[in-house]
Tab-separated table of C-alpha atoms in Angstrom:
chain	number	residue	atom	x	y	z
A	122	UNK	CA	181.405	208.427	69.694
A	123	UNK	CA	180.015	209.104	66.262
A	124	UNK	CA	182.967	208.006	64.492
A	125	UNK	CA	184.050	205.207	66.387
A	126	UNK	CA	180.470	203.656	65.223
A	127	UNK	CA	181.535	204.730	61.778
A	128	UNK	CA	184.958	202.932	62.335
A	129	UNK	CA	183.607	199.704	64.118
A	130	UNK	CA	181.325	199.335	61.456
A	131	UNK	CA	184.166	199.676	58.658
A	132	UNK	CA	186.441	197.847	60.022
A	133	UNK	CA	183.850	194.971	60.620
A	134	UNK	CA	182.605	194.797	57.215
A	135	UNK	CA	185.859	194.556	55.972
A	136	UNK	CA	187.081	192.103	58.344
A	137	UNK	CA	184.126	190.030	57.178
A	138	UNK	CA	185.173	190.734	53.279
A	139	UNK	CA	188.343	189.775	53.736
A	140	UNK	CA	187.796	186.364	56.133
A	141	UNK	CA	186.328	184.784	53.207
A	142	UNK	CA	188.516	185.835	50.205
A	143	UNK	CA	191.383	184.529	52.675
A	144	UNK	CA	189.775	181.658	54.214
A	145	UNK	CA	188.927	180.706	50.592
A	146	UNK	CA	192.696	180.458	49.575
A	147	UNK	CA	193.693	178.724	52.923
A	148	UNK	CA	191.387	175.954	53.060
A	149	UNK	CA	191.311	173.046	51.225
A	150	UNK	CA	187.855	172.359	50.695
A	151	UNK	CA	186.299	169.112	49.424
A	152	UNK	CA	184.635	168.909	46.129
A	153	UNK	CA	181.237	169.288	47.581
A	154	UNK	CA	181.262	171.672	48.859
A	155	UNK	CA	183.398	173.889	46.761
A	156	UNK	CA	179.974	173.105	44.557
A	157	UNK	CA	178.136	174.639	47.242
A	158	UNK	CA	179.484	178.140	47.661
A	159	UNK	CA	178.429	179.711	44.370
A	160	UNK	CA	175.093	178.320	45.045
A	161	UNK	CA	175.134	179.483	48.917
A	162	UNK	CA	175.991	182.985	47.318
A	163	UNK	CA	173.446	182.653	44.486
A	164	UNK	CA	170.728	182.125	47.618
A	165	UNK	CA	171.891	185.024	49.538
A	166	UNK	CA	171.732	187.101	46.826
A	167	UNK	CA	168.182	185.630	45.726
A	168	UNK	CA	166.905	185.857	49.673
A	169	UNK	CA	168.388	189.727	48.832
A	170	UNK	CA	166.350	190.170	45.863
A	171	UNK	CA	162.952	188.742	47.507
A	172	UNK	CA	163.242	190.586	50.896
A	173	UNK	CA	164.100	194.382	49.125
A	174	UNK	CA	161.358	193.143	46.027
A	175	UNK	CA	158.308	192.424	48.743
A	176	UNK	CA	159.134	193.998	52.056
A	177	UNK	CA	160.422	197.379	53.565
A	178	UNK	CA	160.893	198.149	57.096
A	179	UNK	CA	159.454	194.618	58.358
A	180	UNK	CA	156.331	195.459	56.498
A	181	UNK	CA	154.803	193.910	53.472
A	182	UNK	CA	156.690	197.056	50.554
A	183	UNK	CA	153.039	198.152	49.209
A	184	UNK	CA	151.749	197.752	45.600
A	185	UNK	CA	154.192	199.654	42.784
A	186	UNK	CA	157.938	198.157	44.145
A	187	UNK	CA	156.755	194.602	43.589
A	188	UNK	CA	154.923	195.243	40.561
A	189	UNK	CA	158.201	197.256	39.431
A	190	UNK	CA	160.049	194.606	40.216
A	191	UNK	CA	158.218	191.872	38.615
A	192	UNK	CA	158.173	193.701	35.268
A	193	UNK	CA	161.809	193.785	35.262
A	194	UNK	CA	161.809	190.189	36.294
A	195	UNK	CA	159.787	189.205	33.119
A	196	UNK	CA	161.924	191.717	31.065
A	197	UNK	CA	165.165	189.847	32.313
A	198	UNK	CA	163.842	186.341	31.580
A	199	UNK	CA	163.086	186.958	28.140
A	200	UNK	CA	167.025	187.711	28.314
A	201	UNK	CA	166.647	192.148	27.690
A	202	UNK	CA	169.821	193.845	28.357
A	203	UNK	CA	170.528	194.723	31.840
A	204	UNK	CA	170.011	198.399	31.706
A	205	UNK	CA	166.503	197.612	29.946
A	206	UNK	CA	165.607	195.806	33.290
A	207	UNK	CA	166.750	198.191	35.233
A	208	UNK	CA	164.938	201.205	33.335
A	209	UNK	CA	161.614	198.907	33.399
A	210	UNK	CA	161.372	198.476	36.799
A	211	UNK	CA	162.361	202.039	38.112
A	212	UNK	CA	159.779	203.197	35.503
A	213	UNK	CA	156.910	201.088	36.362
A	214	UNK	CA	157.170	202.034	40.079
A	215	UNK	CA	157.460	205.907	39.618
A	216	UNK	CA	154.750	205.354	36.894
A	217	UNK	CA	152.643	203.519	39.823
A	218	UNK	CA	153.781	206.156	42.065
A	219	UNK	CA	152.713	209.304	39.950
A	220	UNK	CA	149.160	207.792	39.338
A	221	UNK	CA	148.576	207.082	43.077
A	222	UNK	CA	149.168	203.271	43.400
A	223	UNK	CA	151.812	203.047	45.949
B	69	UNK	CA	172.541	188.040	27.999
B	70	UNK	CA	176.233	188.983	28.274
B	71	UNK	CA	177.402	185.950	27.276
B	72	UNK	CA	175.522	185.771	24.071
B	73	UNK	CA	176.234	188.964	23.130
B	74	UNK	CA	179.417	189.060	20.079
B	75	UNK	CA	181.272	192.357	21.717
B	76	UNK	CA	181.008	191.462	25.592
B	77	UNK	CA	183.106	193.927	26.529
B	78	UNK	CA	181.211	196.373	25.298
B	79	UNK	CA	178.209	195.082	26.884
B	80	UNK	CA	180.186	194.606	30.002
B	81	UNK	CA	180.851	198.018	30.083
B	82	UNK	CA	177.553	199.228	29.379
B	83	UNK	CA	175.883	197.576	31.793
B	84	UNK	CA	178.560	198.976	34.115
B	85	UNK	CA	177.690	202.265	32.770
B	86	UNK	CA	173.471	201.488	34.335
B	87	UNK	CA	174.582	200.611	37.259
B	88	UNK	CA	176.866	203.168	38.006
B	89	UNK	CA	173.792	206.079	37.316
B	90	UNK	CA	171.579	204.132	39.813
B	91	UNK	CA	174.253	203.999	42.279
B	92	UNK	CA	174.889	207.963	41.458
B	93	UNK	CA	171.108	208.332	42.366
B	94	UNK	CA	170.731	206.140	45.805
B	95	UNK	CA	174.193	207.383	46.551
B	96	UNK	CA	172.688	211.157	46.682
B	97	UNK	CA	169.749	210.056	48.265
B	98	UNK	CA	172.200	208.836	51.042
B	99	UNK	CA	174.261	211.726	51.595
B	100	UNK	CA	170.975	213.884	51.292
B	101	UNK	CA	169.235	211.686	54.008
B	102	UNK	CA	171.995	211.843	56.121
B	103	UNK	CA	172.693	215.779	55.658
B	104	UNK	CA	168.680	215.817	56.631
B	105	UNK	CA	169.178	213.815	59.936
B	106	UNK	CA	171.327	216.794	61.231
B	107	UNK	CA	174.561	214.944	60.925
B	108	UNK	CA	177.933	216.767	59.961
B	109	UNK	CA	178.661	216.934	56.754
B	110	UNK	CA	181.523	214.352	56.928
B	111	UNK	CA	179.793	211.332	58.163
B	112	UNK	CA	178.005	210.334	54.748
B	113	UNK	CA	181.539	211.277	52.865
B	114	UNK	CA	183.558	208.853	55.442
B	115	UNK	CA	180.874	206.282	55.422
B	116	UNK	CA	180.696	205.709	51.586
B	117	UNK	CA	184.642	206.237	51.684
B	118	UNK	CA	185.201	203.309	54.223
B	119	UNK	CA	182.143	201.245	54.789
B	120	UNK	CA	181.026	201.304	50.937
B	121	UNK	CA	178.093	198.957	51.932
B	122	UNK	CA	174.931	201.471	50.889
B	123	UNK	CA	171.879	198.980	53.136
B	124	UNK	CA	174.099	199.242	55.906
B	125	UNK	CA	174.781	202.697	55.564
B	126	UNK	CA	171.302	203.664	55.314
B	127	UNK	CA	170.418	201.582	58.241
B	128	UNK	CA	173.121	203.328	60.603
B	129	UNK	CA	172.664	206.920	60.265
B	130	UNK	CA	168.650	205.897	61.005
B	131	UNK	CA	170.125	204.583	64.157
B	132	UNK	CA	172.689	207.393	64.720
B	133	UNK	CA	170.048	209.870	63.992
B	134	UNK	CA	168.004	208.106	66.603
B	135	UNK	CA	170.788	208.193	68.652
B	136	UNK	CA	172.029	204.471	68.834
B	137	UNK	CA	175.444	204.230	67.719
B	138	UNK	CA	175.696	201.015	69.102
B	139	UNK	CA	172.502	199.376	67.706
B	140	UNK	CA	173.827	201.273	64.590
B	141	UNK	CA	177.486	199.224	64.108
B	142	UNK	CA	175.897	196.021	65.587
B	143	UNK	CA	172.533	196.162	62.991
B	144	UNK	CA	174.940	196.685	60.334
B	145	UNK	CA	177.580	194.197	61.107
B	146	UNK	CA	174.481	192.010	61.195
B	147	UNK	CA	172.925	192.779	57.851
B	148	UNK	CA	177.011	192.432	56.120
B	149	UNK	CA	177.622	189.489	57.742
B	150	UNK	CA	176.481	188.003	54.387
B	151	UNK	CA	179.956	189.169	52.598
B	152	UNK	CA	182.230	186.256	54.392
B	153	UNK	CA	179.912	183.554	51.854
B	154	UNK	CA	180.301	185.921	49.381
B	155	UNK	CA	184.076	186.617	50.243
B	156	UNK	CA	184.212	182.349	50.145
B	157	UNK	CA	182.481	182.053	46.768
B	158	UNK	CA	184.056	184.724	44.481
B	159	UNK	CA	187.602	185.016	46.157
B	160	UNK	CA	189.520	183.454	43.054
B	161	UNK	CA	188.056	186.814	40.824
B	162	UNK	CA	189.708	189.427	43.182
B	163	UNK	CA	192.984	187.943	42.120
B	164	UNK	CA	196.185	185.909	43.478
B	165	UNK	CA	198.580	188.246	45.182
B	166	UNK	CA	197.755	189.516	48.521
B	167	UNK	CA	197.991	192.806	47.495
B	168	UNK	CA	194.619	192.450	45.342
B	169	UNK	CA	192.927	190.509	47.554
B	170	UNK	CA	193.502	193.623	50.279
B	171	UNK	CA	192.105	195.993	48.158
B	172	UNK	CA	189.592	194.033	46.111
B	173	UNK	CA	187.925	192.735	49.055
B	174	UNK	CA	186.768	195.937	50.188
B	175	UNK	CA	184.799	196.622	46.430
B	176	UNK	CA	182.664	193.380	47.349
B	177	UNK	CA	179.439	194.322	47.103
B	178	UNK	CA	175.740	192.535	46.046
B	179	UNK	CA	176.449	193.614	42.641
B	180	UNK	CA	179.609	193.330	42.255
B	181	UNK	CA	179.345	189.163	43.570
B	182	UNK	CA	176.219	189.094	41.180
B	183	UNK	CA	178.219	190.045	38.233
B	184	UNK	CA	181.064	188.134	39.144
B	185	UNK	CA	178.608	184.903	39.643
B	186	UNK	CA	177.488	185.247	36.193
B	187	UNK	CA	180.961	185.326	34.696
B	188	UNK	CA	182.097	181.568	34.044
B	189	UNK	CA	185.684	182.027	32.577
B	190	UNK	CA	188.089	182.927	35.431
B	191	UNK	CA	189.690	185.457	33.403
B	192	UNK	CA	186.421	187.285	32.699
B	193	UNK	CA	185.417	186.678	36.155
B	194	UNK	CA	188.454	188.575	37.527
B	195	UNK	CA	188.131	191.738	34.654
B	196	UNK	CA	184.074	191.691	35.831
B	197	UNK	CA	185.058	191.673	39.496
B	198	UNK	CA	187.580	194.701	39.159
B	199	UNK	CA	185.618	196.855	36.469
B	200	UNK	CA	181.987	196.478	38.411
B	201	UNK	CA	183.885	197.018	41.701
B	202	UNK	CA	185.931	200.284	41.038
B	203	UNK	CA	182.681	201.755	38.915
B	204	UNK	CA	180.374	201.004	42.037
B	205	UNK	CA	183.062	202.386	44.222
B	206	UNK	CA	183.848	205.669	42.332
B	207	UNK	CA	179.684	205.912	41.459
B	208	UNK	CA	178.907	205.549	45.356
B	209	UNK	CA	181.165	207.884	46.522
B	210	UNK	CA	180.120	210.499	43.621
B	211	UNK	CA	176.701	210.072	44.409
B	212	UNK	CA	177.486	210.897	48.201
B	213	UNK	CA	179.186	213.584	47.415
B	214	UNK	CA	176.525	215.139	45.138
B	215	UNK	CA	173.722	214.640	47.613
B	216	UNK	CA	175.501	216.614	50.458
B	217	UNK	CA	176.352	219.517	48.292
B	218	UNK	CA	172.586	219.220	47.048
B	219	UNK	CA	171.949	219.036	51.157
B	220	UNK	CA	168.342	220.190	51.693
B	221	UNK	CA	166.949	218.772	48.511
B	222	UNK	CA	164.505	215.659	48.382
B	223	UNK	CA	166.805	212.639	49.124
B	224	UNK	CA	163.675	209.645	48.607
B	225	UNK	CA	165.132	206.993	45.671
B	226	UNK	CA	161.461	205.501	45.568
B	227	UNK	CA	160.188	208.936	43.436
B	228	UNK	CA	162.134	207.592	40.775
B	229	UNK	CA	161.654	204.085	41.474
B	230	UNK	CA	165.018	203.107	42.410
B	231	UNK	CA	163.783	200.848	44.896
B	232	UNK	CA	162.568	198.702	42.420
B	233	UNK	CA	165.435	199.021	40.175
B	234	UNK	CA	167.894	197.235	42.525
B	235	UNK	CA	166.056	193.656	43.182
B	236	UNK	CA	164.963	193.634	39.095
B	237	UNK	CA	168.788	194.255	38.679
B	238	UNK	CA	170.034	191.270	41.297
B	239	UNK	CA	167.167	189.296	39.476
B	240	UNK	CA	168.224	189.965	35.732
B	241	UNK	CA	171.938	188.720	37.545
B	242	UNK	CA	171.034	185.792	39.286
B	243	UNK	CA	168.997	184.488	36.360
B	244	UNK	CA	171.358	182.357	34.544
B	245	UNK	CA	172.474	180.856	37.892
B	246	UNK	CA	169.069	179.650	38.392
B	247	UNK	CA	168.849	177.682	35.478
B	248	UNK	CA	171.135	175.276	37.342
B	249	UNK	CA	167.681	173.047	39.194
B	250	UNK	CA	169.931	172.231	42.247
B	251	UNK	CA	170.532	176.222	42.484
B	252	UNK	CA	167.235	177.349	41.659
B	253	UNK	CA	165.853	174.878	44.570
B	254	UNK	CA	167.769	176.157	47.324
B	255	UNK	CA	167.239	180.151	46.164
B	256	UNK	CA	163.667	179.414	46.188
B	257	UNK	CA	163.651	177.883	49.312
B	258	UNK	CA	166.204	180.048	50.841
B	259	UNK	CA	164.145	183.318	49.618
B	260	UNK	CA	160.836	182.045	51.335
B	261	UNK	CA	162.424	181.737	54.304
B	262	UNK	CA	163.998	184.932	54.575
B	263	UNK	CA	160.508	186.749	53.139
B	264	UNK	CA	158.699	184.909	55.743
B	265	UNK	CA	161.283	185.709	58.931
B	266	UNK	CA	161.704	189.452	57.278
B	267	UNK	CA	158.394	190.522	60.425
B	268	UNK	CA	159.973	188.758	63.099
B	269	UNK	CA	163.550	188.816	63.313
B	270	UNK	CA	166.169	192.102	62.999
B	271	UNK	CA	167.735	193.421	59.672
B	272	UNK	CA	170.077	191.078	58.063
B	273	UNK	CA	169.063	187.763	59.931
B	274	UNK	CA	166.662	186.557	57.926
B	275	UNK	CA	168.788	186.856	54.522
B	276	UNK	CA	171.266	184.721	56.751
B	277	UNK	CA	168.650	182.512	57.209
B	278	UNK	CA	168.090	181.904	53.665
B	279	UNK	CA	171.168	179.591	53.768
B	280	UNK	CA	168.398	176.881	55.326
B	281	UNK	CA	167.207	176.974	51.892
B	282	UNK	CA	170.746	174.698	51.222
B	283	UNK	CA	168.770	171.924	53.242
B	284	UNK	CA	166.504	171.302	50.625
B	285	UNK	CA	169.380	169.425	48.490
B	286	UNK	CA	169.461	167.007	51.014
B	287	UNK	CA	167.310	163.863	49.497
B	288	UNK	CA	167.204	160.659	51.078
B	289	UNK	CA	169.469	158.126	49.215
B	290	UNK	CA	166.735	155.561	47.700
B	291	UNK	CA	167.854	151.838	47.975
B	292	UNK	CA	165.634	150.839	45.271
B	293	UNK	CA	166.028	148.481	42.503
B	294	UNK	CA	166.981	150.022	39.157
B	295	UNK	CA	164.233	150.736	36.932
B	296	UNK	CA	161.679	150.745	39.867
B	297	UNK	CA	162.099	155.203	39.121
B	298	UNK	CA	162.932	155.657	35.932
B	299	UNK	CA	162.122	159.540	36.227
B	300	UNK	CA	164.991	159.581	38.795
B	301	UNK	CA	168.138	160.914	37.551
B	302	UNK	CA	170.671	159.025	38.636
B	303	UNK	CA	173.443	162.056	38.160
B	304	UNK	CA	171.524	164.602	40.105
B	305	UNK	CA	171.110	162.230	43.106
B	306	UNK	CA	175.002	161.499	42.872
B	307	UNK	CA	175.910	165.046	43.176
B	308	UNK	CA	172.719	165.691	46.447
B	309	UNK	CA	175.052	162.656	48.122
B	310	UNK	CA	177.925	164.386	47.939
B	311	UNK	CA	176.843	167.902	49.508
């Protein structure tokens, strides 16, 4: 049972990852919305971004991961290197973390 | 920030290099989690192997540990469904025989699209796709591996802040994107809706939802005389007409 969850699962995501990298090359889609699928992925990937920033679990995600996060938000815009983001973040919410503030 | 850079290779590679210690980190975490729940040793190590999708992962051995296979596969079908779009809107990078689109499409991943998206020369979109890929891939699986063999230890990413470290990272990515206003519209919108339905509906359905946030390109076409808006931009209402 345990690994035919862990197979139905891989095979589905997979199935999924390949449908569109093979749909993609199939169809012939029209200029419009050809324009729209880097900015349909650029909104699931933003939607991603929000939901993991402010919420965990269905719950609102507590003080230090937004305020990690929105340090390494500022950090990015003023165009640091992507490591510095990363390191900004991470640091601010263990920082938050260590003094309490969770 | 790549783009600018004069050796972007190098930075390429670096920032590669980042992600790839994160993933080390949340990959141990996973293995260790999963070694926790009670489960055999070889369920993380298969997962990461053949999944490679780390929310997903996480989210299943909760529900195998809570003894829900079924919930588990369907929840995370659910929250991957989001790789078909992504599948739709980066498949040129993965490359043009079959053979790399067989393999590359199973090293799609949030970063790895997020990387990709960045990338505006197809050529440097295809080299991002590959390197990022294979690097998450080999990271992930490392990462597993080292958290089982750690077993017992503390397997919680948020002591070191890694939870933060993953939206700030998608951020920093999605960035220049945004600077497109038609974009940056629809992410906004699309990211308050999914916030917003993140209480009510299951795991993955409300960053499907964000799609809605597309809707908000749709403008009514204004049958005015010229000059009555002169604010209006008649190029940006061209290309809202033909979405």
């Amino acid at each position: 049972m345990l690994i035919a969850a862990i197979l139905a699962l891989a095979i589905g995501t997979y199935t999924m990852r390949l449908a569109g990298v093979l749909l993609r090359e199939r169809l012939d889609l029209p200029a419009g919305l050809q324009r729209l699928l880097p900015m349909a992925a650029a909104t699931l990937l933003t939607a991603l971004a929000a939901t993991a920033a402010l919420t965990d679990g269905g719950g609102f995600a507590g003080v230090a991961r937004p305020a990690g996060v929105a340090v390494g938000a500022v950090v990015a815009w003023r165009r640091a290197p992507f490591v510095v983001v990363v390191v900004a973040a991470a640091a601010t919410a263990a920082l938050l973390r260590l003094a309490g503030i969770d | 920030m790549r783009t600018s850079s004069r050796t972007p290779d190098r930075a390429l590679r670096r920032d590669a290099a980042a992600l790839a210690a994160a993933m080390v980190a949340v990959g141990a975490s996973f293995g260790a989690i999963t070694i926790a729940y009670g489960l055999p040793v070889w369920v993380p190590v298969l997962m990461s192997l053949i999944v490679f999708a780390g929310g997903s992962q996480f989210l299943a051995v909760g529900l195998i540990a809570a003894g829900n296979p079924v919930a588990a596969v369907l929840a995370g079908l659910l929250l991957n469904a989001r790789h078909l779009p992504f599948g739709l809107a980066v498949a040129q990078a993965a490359g043009p025989r079959l053979r790399h689109r067989l393999i590359g499409s199973h090293l799609m991943t949030d970063e790895v699209v997020a990387f990709t998206l960045a990338e505006q020369d197809p050529a440097r979109r295809r080299r991002t796709y590959w390197l990022i890929g294979v690097t998450l891939f080999t990271s992930w699986n490392a990462g597993t591996a080292l958290g089982v063999w750690l077993g017992g230890a503390t397997g919680d990413p948020t002591v070191l802040g890694l939870d933060a470290a993953f939206p700030a990272g998608l951020i920093a990515l999605i960035l220049p994107s945004l600077r497109d206003r038609d974009t940056r519209l629809a992410a906004l919108a699309g990211a308050g809706v999914a916030v917003l339905l993140t209480p009510v509906l299951p795991a993955g359905l409300p960053v499907l939802c964000a799609l809605l946030g597309l809707a908000a390109l749709i403008r009514p076409r204004r049958r005015r005389p010229a000059g009555d808006h002169p604010a209006t931009d008649p190029a940006v209402r061209q290309e809202a007409a033909t979405c």
